[in-house]
XYZ file of C-alpha atoms in Angstrom:
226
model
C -14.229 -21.783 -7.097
C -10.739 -20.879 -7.939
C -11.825 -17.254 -9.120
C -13.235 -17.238 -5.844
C -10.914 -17.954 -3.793
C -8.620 -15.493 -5.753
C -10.728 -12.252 -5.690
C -11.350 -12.848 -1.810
C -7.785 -13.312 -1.029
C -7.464 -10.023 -3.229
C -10.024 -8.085 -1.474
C -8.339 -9.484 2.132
C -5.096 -7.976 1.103
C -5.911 -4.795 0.330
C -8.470 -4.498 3.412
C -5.490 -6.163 5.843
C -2.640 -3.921 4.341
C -4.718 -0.606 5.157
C -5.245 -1.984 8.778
C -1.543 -3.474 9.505
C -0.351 -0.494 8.304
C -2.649 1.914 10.462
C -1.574 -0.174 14.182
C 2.242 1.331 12.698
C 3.732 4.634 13.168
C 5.136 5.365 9.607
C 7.291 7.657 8.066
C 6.456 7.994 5.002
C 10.365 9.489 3.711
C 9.120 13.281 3.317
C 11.381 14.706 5.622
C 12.449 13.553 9.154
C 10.709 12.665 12.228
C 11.182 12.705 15.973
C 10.300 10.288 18.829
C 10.585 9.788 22.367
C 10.878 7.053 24.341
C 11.239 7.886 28.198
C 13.616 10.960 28.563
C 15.781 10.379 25.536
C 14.783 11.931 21.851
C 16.006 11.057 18.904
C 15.603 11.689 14.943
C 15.399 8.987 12.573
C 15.390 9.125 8.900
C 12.682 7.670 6.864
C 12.329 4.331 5.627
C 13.230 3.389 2.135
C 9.597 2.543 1.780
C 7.127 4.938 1.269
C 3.170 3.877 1.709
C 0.383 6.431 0.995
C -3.212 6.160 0.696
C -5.485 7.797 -2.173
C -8.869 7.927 -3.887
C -9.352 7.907 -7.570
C -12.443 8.383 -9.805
C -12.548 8.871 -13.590
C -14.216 7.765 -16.709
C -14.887 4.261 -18.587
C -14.991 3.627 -22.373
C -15.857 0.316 -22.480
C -16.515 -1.830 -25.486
C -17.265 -6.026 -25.879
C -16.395 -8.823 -28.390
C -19.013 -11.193 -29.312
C -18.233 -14.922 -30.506
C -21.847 -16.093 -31.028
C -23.521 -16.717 -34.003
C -25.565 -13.296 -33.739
C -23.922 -10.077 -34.186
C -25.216 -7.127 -31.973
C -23.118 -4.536 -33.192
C -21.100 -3.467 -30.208
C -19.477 -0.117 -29.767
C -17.758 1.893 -27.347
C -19.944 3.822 -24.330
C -18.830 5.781 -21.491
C -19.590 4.604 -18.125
C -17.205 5.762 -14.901
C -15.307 4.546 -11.890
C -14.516 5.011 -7.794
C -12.478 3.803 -5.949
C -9.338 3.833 -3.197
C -6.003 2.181 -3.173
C -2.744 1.837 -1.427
C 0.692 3.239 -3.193
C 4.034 1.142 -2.143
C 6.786 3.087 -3.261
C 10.115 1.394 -2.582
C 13.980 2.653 -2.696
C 15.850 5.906 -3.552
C 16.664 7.033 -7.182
C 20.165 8.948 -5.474
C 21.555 8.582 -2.271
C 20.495 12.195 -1.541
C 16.978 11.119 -2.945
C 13.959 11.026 -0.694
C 12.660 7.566 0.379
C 9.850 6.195 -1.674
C 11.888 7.381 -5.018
C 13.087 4.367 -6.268
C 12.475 2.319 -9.553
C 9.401 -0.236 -8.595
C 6.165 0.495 -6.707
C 3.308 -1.660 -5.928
C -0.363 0.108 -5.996
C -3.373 -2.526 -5.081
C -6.985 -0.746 -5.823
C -10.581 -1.493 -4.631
C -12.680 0.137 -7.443
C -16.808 0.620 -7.956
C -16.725 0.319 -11.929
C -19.657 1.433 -13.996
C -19.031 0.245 -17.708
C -21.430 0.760 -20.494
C -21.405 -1.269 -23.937
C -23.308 0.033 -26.566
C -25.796 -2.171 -29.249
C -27.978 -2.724 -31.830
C -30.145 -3.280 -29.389
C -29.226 -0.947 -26.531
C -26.923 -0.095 -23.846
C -25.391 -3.174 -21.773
C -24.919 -1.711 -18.526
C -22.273 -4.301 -16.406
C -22.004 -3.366 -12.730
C -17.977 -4.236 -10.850
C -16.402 -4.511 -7.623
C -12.715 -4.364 -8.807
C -9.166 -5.273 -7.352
C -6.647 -4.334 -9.672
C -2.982 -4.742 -8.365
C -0.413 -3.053 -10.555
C 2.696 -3.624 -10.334
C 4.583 0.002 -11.183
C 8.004 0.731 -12.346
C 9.327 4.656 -11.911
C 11.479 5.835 -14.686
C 10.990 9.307 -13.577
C 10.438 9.911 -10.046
C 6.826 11.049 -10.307
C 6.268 9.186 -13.530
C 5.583 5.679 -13.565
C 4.247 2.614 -15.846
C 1.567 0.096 -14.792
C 1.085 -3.537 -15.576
C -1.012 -6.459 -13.719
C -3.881 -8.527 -12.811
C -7.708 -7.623 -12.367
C -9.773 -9.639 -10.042
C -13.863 -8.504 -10.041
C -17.124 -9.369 -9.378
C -19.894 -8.972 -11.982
C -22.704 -7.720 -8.946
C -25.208 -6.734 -11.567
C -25.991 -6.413 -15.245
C -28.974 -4.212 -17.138
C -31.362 -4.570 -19.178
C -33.030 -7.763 -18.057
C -32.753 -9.201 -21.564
C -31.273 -7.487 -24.903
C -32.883 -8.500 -28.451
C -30.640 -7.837 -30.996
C -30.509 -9.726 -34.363
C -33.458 -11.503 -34.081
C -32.410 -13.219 -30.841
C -33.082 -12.352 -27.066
C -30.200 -12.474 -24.277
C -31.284 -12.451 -20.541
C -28.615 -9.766 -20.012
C -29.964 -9.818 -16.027
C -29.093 -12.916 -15.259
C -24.724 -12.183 -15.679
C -23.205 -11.909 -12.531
C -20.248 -13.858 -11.206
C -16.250 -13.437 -11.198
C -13.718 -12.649 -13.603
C -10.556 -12.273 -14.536
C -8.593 -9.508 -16.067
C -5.069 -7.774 -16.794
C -4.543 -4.313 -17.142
C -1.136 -1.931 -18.242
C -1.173 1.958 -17.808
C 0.710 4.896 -16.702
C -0.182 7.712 -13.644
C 1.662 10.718 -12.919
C 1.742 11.884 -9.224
C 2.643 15.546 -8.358
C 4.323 16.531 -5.325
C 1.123 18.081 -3.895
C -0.915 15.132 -4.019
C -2.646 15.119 -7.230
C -2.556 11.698 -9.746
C -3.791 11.150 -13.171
C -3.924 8.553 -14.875
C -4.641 6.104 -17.981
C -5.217 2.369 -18.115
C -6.216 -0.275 -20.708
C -7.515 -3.392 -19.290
C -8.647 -6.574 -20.975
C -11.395 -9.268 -19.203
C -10.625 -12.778 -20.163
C -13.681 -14.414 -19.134
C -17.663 -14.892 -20.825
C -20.181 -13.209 -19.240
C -22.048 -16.786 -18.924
C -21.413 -20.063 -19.501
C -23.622 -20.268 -22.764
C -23.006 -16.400 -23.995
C -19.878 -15.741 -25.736
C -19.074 -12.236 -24.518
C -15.767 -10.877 -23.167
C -15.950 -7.280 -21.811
C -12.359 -6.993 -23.083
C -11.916 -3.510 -24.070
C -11.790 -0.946 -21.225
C -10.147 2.647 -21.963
C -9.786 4.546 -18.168
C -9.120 8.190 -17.653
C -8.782 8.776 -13.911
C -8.048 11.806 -11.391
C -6.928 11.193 -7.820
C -5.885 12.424 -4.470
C -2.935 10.475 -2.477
C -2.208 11.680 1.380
C-alpha cells in the first residue's frame, strides 16, 4: 500500500506539472518576449527557470540476480524504452547567461519500459510503466549528471512459467510495484537533441515467494526537448 500510494502520487505529479504549466504563459529564458495588456507594451526578460518538454526512446540491457536455491543462469538481453518527461532547469551560470543555465535541474519521466532477462531456460520478458525523477546537477551548461528514485509498475511478465534447473516458476503471475534508484548523465544540444545513459537498480522481488531483483538495467537513450 505504501508503494502505492507513492507511484500514484508520482504519476499525479508529472501529469499535474504538464497541465499547471500549460494554463501559464512561459518564457522559457531563450531570448525576450513581449506582452500587452490594454494599450501599454512592454518587454520582460525571462525567468530564471526554464521548463521544456521532450520525448525519449532508447535501448535496455537488462540483467537479474537470483537468491533462490535454483540457479537459472541469468544474463544480459536487450529490450527498449518510450517515454516523455518534463526538464526544470533553474538559475544562470553568469549574469550575462541565459535563464535555465544554472547548476541544478529537475527532470521527472513517464516511461513504457520493455526489459528482457536472458536464461537457462529462456527469455524473461518484464513489462513497466516507469516514473523516474532525477534530480540533475549542470557542470557544463549542456552537460549534466543524474541521480534519483524509480517508481513502476510491473503490468505484465512472459512466459507464463520458466523451467530452469529442474524447477518451474509461474513467471505470468509477477505483476505489482516496485521500487528503484537510478544515476546517469544526458547531454542536450542547443537544437533540441538529448542523449543519454542511465544505470538503474530495482530493490524489490518480483513475488513474495521468488527471490528475484531486476537490479541491473544499462539505458542508452535519444530524445527530442521543445
Amino acid at each position: 500500500a505504501f508503494m502505492k500510494k507513492f507511484f500514484i502520487v508520482a504519476i499525479c505529479l508529472v501529469l499535474s506539472l504538464g497541465s499547471a504549466v500549460a494554463q501559464v504563459k512561459v518564457d522559457r529564458g531563450y531570448g525576450q518576449s513581449t506582452e500587452t495588456a490594454g494599450k501599454k507594451s512592454a518587454t520582460r526578460h525571462g525567468a530564471a527557470l526554464a521548463i521544456k518538454y521532450g520525448v525519449k526512446a532508447g535501448v535496455n540491457l537488462s540483467n537479474m540476480s537470483n537468491d533462490m536455491t535454483f540457479d537459472p543462469a541469468f544474463s544480459m538481453g536487450t529490450g527498449f524504452q518510450i517515454g516523455a518527461l518534463v526538464n526544470f532547469h533553474w538559475g544562470q551560470r553568469t549574469a550575462s547567461s541565459l535563464p535555465g543555465t544554472g547548476l541544478w535541474g529537475l527532470q521527472p519521466e513517464l516511461l513504457f519500459s520493455n526489459q528482457v532477462i536472458k536464461s537457462d531456460g529462456g527469455n524473461v520478458k518484464l513489462n513497466y510503466i516507469k516514473v523516474p525523477v532525477m534530480l540533475k546537477v549542470y557542470p557544463l551548461a549542456r552537460l549534466s549528471v543524474e541521480v534519483g528514485p524509480e517508481f513502476s509498475y510491473l503490468i505484465s511478465s512472459s512466459p507464463k512459467s520458466l523451467t530452469v534447473d529442474e524447477a518451474t516458476v509461474k513467471i505470468g503471475d509477477c505483476k505489482g510495484f516496485n521500487f528503484g534508484a537510478g544515476v546517469g548523465v544526458a547531454y542536450e544540444f542547443n537544437f533540441g537533441l538529448i542523449i543519454g545513459a542511465r544505470y538503474s537498480m530495482g530493490f524489490t522481488d518480483l513475488g513474495e515467494n521468488l527471490k528475484w531483483k531486476n537490479n541491473s538495467n544499462i539505458q542508452i537513450t535519444a530524445g527530442w526537448l521543445f
